[in-house]
PDB file of C-alpha atoms in Angstrom:
ATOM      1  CA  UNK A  13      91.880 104.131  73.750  1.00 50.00           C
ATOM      2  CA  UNK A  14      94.564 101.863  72.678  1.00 55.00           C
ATOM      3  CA  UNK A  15      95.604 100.306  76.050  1.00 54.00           C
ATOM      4  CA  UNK A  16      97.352  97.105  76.243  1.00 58.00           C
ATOM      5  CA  UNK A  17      96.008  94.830  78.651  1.00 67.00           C
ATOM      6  CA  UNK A  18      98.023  92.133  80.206  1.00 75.00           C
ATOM      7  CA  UNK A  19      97.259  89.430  82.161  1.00 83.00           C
ATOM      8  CA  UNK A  20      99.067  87.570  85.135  1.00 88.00           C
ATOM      9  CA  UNK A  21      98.634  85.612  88.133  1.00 90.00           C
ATOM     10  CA  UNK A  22     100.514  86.263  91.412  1.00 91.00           C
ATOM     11  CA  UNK A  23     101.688  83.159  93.458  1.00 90.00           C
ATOM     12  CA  UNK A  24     102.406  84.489  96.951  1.00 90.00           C
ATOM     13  CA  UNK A  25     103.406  83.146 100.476  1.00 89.00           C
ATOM     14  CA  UNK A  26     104.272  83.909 103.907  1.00 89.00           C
ATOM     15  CA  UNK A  27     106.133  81.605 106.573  1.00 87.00           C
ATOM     16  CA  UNK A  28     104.682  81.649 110.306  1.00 85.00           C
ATOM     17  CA  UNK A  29     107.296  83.479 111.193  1.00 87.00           C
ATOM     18  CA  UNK A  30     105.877  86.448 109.196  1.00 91.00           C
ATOM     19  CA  UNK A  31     108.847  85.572 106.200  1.00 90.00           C
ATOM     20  CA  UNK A  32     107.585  86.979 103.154  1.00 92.00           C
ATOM     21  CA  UNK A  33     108.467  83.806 100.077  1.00 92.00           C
ATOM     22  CA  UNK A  34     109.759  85.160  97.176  1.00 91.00           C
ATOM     23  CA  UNK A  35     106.631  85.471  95.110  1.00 91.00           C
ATOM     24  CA  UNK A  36     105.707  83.828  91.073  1.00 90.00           C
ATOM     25  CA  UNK A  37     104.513  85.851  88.592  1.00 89.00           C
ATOM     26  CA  UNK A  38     102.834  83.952  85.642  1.00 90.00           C
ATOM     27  CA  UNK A  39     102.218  85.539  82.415  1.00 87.00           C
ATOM     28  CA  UNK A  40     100.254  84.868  79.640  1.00 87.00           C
ATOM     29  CA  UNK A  41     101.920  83.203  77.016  1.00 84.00           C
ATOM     30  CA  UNK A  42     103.009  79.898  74.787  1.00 81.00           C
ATOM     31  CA  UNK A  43     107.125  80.606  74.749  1.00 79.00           C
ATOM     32  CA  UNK A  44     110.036  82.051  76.292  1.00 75.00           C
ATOM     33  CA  UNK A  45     109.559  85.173  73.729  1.00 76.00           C
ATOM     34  CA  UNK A  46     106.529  86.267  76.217  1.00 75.00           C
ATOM     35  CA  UNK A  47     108.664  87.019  79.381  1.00 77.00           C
ATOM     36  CA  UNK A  48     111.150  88.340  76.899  1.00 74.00           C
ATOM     37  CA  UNK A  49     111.907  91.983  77.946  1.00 72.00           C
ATOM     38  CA  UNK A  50     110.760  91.549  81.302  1.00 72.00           C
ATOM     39  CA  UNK A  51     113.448  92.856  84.028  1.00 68.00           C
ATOM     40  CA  UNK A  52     113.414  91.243  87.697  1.00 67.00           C
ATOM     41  CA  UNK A  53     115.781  92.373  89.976  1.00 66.00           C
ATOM     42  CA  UNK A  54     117.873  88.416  90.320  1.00 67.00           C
ATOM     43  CA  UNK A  55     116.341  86.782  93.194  1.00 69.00           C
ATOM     44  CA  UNK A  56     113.286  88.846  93.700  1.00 74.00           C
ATOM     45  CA  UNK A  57     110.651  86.914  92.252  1.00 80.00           C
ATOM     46  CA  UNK A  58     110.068  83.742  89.719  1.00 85.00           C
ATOM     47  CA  UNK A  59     108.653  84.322  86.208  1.00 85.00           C
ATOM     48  CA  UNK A  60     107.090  81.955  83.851  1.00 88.00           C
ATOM     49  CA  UNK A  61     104.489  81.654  81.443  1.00 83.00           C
ATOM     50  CA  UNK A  62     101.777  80.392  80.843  1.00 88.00           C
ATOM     51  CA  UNK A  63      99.062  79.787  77.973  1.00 89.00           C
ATOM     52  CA  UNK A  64      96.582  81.674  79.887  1.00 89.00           C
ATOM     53  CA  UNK A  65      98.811  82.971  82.797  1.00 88.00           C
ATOM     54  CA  UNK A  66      96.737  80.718  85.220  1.00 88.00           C
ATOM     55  CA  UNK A  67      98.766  78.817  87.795  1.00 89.00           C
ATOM     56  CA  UNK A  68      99.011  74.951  87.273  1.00 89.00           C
ATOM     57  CA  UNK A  69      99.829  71.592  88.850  1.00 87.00           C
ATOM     58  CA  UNK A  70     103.414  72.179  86.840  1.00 89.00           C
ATOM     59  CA  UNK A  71     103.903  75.521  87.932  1.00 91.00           C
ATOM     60  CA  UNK A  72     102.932  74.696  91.737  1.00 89.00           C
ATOM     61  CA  UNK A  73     105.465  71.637  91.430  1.00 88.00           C
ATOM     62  CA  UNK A  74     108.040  74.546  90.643  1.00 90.00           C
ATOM     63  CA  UNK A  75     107.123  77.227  93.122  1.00 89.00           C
ATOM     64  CA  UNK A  76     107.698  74.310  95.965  1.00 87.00           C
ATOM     65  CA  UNK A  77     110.257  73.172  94.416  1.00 89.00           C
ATOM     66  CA  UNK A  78     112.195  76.622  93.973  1.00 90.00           C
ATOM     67  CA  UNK A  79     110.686  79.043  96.517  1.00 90.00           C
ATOM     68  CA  UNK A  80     109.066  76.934  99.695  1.00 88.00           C
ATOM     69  CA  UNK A  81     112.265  74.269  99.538  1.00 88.00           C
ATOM     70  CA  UNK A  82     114.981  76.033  99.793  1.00 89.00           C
ATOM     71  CA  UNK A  83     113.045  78.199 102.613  1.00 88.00           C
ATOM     72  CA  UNK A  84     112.371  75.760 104.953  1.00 87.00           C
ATOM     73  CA  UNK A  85     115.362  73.236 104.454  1.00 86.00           C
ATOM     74  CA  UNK A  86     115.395  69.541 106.089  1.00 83.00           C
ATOM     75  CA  UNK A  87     112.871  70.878 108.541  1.00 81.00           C
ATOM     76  CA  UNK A  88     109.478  69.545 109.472  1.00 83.00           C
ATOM     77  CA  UNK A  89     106.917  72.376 107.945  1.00 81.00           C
ATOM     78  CA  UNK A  90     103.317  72.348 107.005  1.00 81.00           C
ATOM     79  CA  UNK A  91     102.010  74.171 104.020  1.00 80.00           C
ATOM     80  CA  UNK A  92      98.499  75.276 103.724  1.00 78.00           C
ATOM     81  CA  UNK A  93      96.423  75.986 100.930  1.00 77.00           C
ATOM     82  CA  UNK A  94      93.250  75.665  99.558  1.00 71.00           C
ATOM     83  CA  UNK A  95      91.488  73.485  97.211  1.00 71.00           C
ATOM     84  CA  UNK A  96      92.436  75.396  93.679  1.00 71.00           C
ATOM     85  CA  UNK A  97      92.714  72.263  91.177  1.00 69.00           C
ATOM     86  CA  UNK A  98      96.721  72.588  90.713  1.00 67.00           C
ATOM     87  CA  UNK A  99      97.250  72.320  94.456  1.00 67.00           C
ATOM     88  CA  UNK A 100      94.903  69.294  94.681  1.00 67.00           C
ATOM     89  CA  UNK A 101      96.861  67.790  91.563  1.00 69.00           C
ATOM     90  CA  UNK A 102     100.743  68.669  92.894  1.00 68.00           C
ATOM     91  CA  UNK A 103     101.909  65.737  94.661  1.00 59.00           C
ATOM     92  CA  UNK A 104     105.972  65.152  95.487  1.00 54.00           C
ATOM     93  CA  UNK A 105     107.132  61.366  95.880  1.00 47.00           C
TER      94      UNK A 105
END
């Protein structure tokens, strides 16, 4: 069979108020040319690529900084996760 097998990683999140975050889907890939084709419906979900579409320290920094800021705003929140490399590595000054 000739099947084409694609690879991605799923970034997802929920609020404590059962808020479903708008969700990151990594794909594998060096450039802009491999999300290239890919239709999202606009403000759905985040795409990006990556070499091996594994999440990173970079793309972490990004999901925070696009998708859990803008949810919670100036308040006082708490975000949990576990110890996966690129959270331990994603630090905000």
């Amino acid at each position: 069979s000739n099947s084409i097998r694609k690879r991605v990683t799923v970034v997802l999140g929920i609020a404590a108020d059962g808020t479903k975050l708008q969700p990151m889907i990594i794909f594998k890939g060096k450039t802009l040319r491999s999300i290239s084709g890919i239709v999202v419906q606009r403000g759905v979900s985040q795409i990006r690529y990556q070499q091996n579409a594994w999440n990173t320290a970079e793309l972490t920094r990004d999901w925070i900084t696009k998708v859990w800021k803008p949810h919670v705003g100036a308040q006082h929140n708490l975000l949990v996760w576990d110890m996966f490399s690129g959270h331990i590595e994603c630090t905000f000054r």
